[in-house]
XYZ file of C-alpha atoms in Angstrom:
358
model
C 0.060 -0.061 0.046
C 1.421 3.334 -1.012
C 1.202 6.117 1.653
C -0.043 9.469 0.562
C 1.631 12.616 1.529
C 1.085 13.867 5.154
C -0.171 17.089 3.928
C -3.859 17.544 3.734
C -4.854 16.615 0.210
C -7.951 18.290 -1.476
C -9.051 15.529 -3.699
C -10.779 16.737 -6.757
C -13.478 14.224 -6.549
C -15.284 13.000 -9.519
C -18.626 12.270 -8.103
C -22.176 12.414 -9.214
C -22.838 13.623 -5.841
C -23.978 11.498 -3.471
C -23.896 8.966 -0.553
C -21.197 8.881 1.893
C -17.807 7.331 0.883
C -16.352 9.632 -1.607
C -14.116 8.032 -4.200
C -12.319 10.961 -5.781
C -12.791 10.820 -9.346
C -12.012 12.786 -12.597
C -12.222 16.446 -12.017
C -14.350 18.251 -14.489
C -12.854 20.942 -16.731
C -14.923 23.359 -18.685
C -16.567 20.856 -20.922
C -16.147 17.873 -18.761
C -18.665 15.559 -17.140
C -18.480 15.098 -13.407
C -19.516 12.226 -11.381
C -20.654 14.226 -8.430
C -20.650 11.606 -5.718
C -20.856 12.501 -2.021
C -18.598 11.146 0.485
C -18.025 10.077 4.057
C -15.094 9.483 6.248
C -13.890 5.855 7.125
C -15.884 5.896 10.403
C -19.055 5.914 8.292
C -17.767 3.280 5.841
C -20.456 0.696 6.781
C -23.270 3.058 5.594
C -24.851 2.366 2.421
C -27.505 4.339 0.525
C -30.811 2.841 0.100
C -31.324 1.107 -3.157
C -34.730 2.260 -4.731
C -36.774 -0.004 -6.986
C -37.504 0.755 -10.624
C -40.926 2.320 -9.837
C -39.923 4.738 -7.138
C -39.755 7.519 -9.630
C -41.281 7.573 -13.136
C -38.139 8.667 -14.596
C -36.064 5.895 -13.033
C -36.676 3.556 -15.949
C -35.641 2.968 -19.498
C -38.896 3.971 -21.334
C -40.592 7.326 -21.013
C -43.842 8.890 -22.244
C -43.285 12.127 -23.998
C -46.838 13.336 -23.293
C -46.538 12.601 -19.604
C -43.115 14.532 -19.525
C -44.676 17.455 -21.284
C -47.552 17.674 -18.661
C -45.307 17.303 -15.758
C -42.625 19.859 -16.968
C -45.111 22.516 -17.916
C -47.194 22.080 -14.719
C -44.034 22.792 -12.663
C -43.216 25.935 -14.658
C -46.736 27.359 -14.476
C -46.984 26.537 -10.751
C -43.659 28.283 -10.162
C -44.711 31.294 -12.176
C -47.922 31.549 -10.223
C -46.102 31.322 -6.915
C -43.598 33.977 -7.951
C -46.632 36.240 -9.027
C -48.387 35.812 -5.631
C -45.215 36.215 -3.487
C -45.743 40.212 -3.178
C -49.606 40.088 -3.049
C -50.701 40.889 0.404
C -54.056 39.251 -0.072
C -52.388 35.868 -0.438
C -51.176 35.972 3.120
C -53.979 35.071 5.496
C -52.111 36.599 8.498
C -50.902 39.563 6.707
C -47.754 40.297 4.534
C -44.608 40.456 6.894
C -41.039 39.630 6.553
C -41.574 36.533 8.547
C -44.569 35.315 6.530
C -42.561 35.976 3.347
C -39.551 34.036 4.774
C -41.816 31.159 5.614
C -43.316 31.069 2.173
C -39.807 31.087 0.648
C -38.860 27.991 2.823
C -41.971 26.178 1.766
C -41.489 27.069 -1.904
C -37.915 25.976 -1.704
C -38.873 22.565 -0.387
C -41.459 22.247 -3.095
C -38.955 23.199 -5.878
C -36.446 20.677 -4.641
C -38.876 17.885 -4.333
C -40.334 18.700 -7.730
C -37.038 18.810 -9.474
C -36.241 15.411 -7.873
C -39.560 14.110 -9.369
C -38.869 15.538 -12.713
C -35.543 13.688 -12.927
C -31.852 13.848 -14.055
C -32.285 16.842 -16.418
C -33.866 19.007 -13.715
C -31.701 17.784 -10.854
C -28.744 19.050 -12.773
C -30.343 22.409 -13.089
C -30.991 22.402 -9.292
C -27.362 21.325 -8.508
C -26.145 24.255 -10.481
C -28.467 26.757 -8.904
C -27.476 25.443 -5.471
C -24.029 27.161 -5.773
C -25.446 30.555 -6.662
C -26.142 32.158 -3.388
C -25.415 35.451 -5.048
C -28.422 35.032 -7.344
C -31.089 33.079 -5.073
C -32.495 33.487 -1.614
C -30.609 31.387 1.015
C -33.666 29.258 1.504
C -33.462 28.135 -2.105
C -29.760 27.386 -1.958
C -29.940 25.323 1.255
C -32.771 23.231 -0.176
C -31.285 22.780 -3.665
C -27.839 21.786 -2.062
C -29.602 18.700 -0.875
C -29.787 17.557 -4.485
C -26.069 17.071 -4.372
C -26.321 14.002 -2.301
C -29.882 12.694 -2.008
C -30.765 11.164 -5.363
C -32.415 7.805 -5.699
C -30.393 4.925 -6.923
C -31.459 2.480 -9.671
C -31.522 -1.325 -9.379
C -28.648 -3.618 -9.515
C -30.369 -5.563 -12.240
C -30.200 -2.490 -14.487
C -26.503 -2.053 -13.660
C -25.942 -5.699 -14.842
C -27.792 -5.074 -18.084
C -25.835 -1.863 -18.943
C -22.404 -3.387 -18.241
C -23.364 -6.587 -20.262
C -24.600 -4.558 -23.155
C -21.513 -2.299 -23.108
C -18.764 -4.923 -22.577
C -20.375 -8.059 -23.835
C -19.266 -9.790 -20.509
C -20.852 -10.239 -17.201
C -19.905 -8.397 -13.965
C -18.136 -11.576 -12.480
C -16.062 -11.883 -15.630
C -14.859 -8.317 -15.430
C -14.551 -7.902 -11.643
C -13.471 -10.134 -8.744
C -16.022 -8.437 -6.550
C -18.896 -5.822 -7.249
C -20.896 -4.264 -4.382
C -24.607 -4.454 -5.671
C -25.447 -1.603 -3.279
C -24.066 1.776 -4.729
C -21.961 4.024 -2.295
C -23.215 6.969 -4.206
C -26.171 7.895 -6.582
C -26.475 11.014 -8.471
C -28.523 12.695 -11.212
C -26.741 11.034 -14.244
C -25.284 7.820 -12.594
C -24.289 5.961 -9.503
C -21.130 4.498 -8.151
C -20.349 0.922 -6.982
C -17.246 -0.174 -5.086
C -15.547 -3.162 -6.842
C -12.283 -5.125 -7.046
C -10.596 -6.111 -10.293
C -9.191 -9.561 -10.753
C -5.768 -8.008 -10.459
C -6.756 -7.029 -6.854
C -6.966 -3.382 -7.490
C -9.603 -1.482 -5.607
C -11.824 0.674 -7.920
C -15.211 2.395 -8.107
C -17.423 1.888 -11.125
C -19.636 4.815 -12.271
C -22.668 3.550 -14.156
C -24.882 5.851 -16.261
C -28.625 5.809 -15.551
C -30.655 3.601 -17.967
C -32.484 5.386 -20.751
C -30.655 8.695 -20.186
C -30.098 9.625 -23.710
C -33.901 9.091 -24.528
C -34.872 11.096 -21.528
C -32.543 13.907 -22.426
C -33.931 14.116 -25.874
C -37.565 14.282 -24.629
C -36.756 16.893 -21.937
C -34.742 19.169 -23.955
C -37.314 19.235 -26.839
C -39.835 20.402 -24.139
C -37.305 22.913 -22.613
C -36.808 24.443 -25.976
C -40.402 25.364 -26.175
C -40.235 26.814 -22.603
C -37.087 28.795 -23.522
C -38.944 30.319 -26.581
C -41.915 31.273 -24.293
C -39.588 33.134 -21.905
C -37.706 34.698 -24.801
C -40.966 36.189 -26.061
C -42.399 37.131 -22.711
C -42.890 40.946 -22.377
C -41.382 41.060 -18.929
C -39.049 38.082 -18.502
C -37.644 38.000 -22.106
C -36.313 41.671 -22.109
C -32.551 41.844 -22.175
C -32.189 37.975 -21.666
C -31.085 35.298 -24.079
C -33.167 32.376 -23.024
C -32.463 30.526 -26.293
C -28.718 30.949 -25.844
C -28.988 29.613 -22.280
C -30.880 26.590 -23.490
C -28.295 25.807 -26.176
C -25.536 26.112 -23.850
C -27.215 23.832 -21.295
C -27.904 21.288 -24.117
C -24.443 21.115 -25.093
C -23.196 20.721 -21.523
C -25.706 18.094 -20.811
C -24.821 15.972 -23.658
C -21.082 16.200 -22.831
C -21.780 15.155 -19.337
C -23.057 11.826 -20.281
C -20.160 10.922 -22.447
C -18.037 8.832 -19.972
C -15.116 8.191 -22.373
C -14.764 11.910 -22.840
C -14.910 12.375 -19.044
C -12.067 9.742 -18.715
C -9.969 11.556 -21.130
C -10.332 14.860 -19.302
C -9.482 13.218 -16.127
C -6.205 11.811 -17.535
C -5.470 15.378 -18.665
C -6.298 16.810 -15.354
C -4.079 14.268 -13.568
C -1.278 14.839 -15.850
C -1.477 18.665 -15.145
C -1.066 17.900 -11.301
C 1.371 15.148 -11.465
C 4.118 17.259 -9.789
C 1.785 18.264 -6.888
C 1.599 15.769 -4.193
C -1.504 17.523 -2.372
C -3.919 17.037 -5.410
C -5.097 13.459 -6.354
C -7.086 12.492 -9.385
C -7.983 8.847 -9.732
C -6.573 6.793 -12.534
C -9.012 5.566 -15.266
C -9.000 1.867 -15.920
C -9.738 1.949 -19.663
C -10.008 -1.758 -20.240
C -12.932 -1.574 -17.938
C -14.509 1.747 -19.188
C -17.308 2.418 -21.835
C -19.585 5.138 -22.890
C -21.860 4.223 -20.025
C -19.551 2.795 -17.485
C -16.374 4.229 -16.131
C -13.857 2.397 -13.776
C -11.739 4.533 -11.557
C -9.118 4.117 -8.827
C -10.679 4.146 -5.314
C -9.573 6.974 -3.306
C -11.701 7.659 -0.003
C -11.977 11.168 1.432
C -14.028 13.641 3.496
C -16.494 15.837 1.654
C -15.278 19.361 1.617
C -18.505 20.750 3.341
C -18.350 18.203 6.259
C -16.690 20.730 8.531
C -17.087 18.795 11.757
C -15.533 15.813 9.934
C -12.722 17.916 8.767
C -12.008 19.360 12.152
C -12.183 16.021 13.897
C -9.503 14.744 11.492
C -7.230 17.643 12.428
C -7.486 19.375 9.228
C -7.009 23.239 9.009
C -9.888 24.610 6.973
C -8.142 27.788 6.241
C -5.142 25.942 4.803
C -7.614 23.812 2.747
C -9.161 27.029 1.359
C -5.607 28.267 0.381
C -4.796 24.994 -1.284
C -7.982 25.055 -3.216
C -7.402 28.729 -4.291
C -3.818 27.583 -5.320
C -5.253 24.607 -7.242
C -7.566 26.840 -9.214
C -5.036 29.488 -10.020
C -2.878 26.754 -11.562
C -5.806 25.437 -13.592
C -6.917 28.942 -14.760
C -3.505 30.713 -15.344
C -1.060 27.937 -16.080
C -3.135 24.989 -17.560
C -6.118 26.611 -19.202
C -8.027 23.486 -18.280
C -10.208 23.676 -15.176
C -12.759 21.864 -13.043
C -16.099 23.686 -13.962
C -18.385 22.164 -11.495
C -16.750 22.638 -7.986
C -19.692 22.130 -5.748
C -19.060 20.286 -2.457
C -20.146 17.088 -3.881
C -17.097 17.176 -6.194
C -14.409 17.908 -3.721
C -13.108 15.717 -1.077
C -10.221 15.788 1.369
C -7.779 13.037 2.155
C -6.512 13.017 5.753
C -3.005 12.862 7.099
C -1.171 9.582 6.238
C -4.084 8.022 4.320
C -3.089 4.915 2.603
C -4.251 4.153 -0.973
C -6.542 1.110 -0.928
């Protein structure tokens, strides 16, 4: 076992955010997909997220109804517009319009938005995750609720995982891996991550894409294009805003995010850029075990950057971590011109002093 540096190492985690061990994975440059896992420290290693059945959410399947999606998505947009319209109308507050009553309404609306985005599925969970980092644009109640989308997304079934891997590799899981945990350690908007071991003995994590994701994106993005056109032509909300441009940029990024081979290539580039820095770790990609819908990465556990109590319990200096994070970004921006474009807390982990690579 190789020992890591005894300096705190901010691991640029590739995670589709979400449950508690965080294998650090490929960092996401400007046009790079991220895994967004969440993480936990080793003391929580026995915890596993609950696996959800195929019918827990309508979108957690391989076939979708365009008509049903159209109704669900437009219903959300119209209800949100109505809520925003009513926000400053005194007569909509039974006990009178006050700062407290408005704050209470914001909290309720924030919970509803988060739950509805989760119901709508991967396309909208990604939008919510993006907004969760914009405290400069949205009320704190919204940011706090949407941040929960970074690590509370339902998993899909192990049977679906088996089908995807067999379809992509033409081989079964036991043929490819010595062991493969059927319960994911993390589930995110676009995929989930399972711990596994190669026949060589190497400890890895396998990121598997959600089934039917391309079909779901095709349906959702067609509907969102109509919504973007509506807002572009709206006399109030369309003025001075390029809704169509925003839509087109989101389309490009979303399609790139589900191309796992491109993500792996970006991870390799990112790792090479930091090869001389012992305080940044980016997992190795195992290309023989990777495909457009499955990515096998070196397993590197860490503590989620926003788990402050766990960081302090591990004896890590948060100010020093902030300095190291800033230093890493300056190198990415000024020296490399290749940077992690999705640095929310679900994508950054810290490895503790003298952690051994498993």
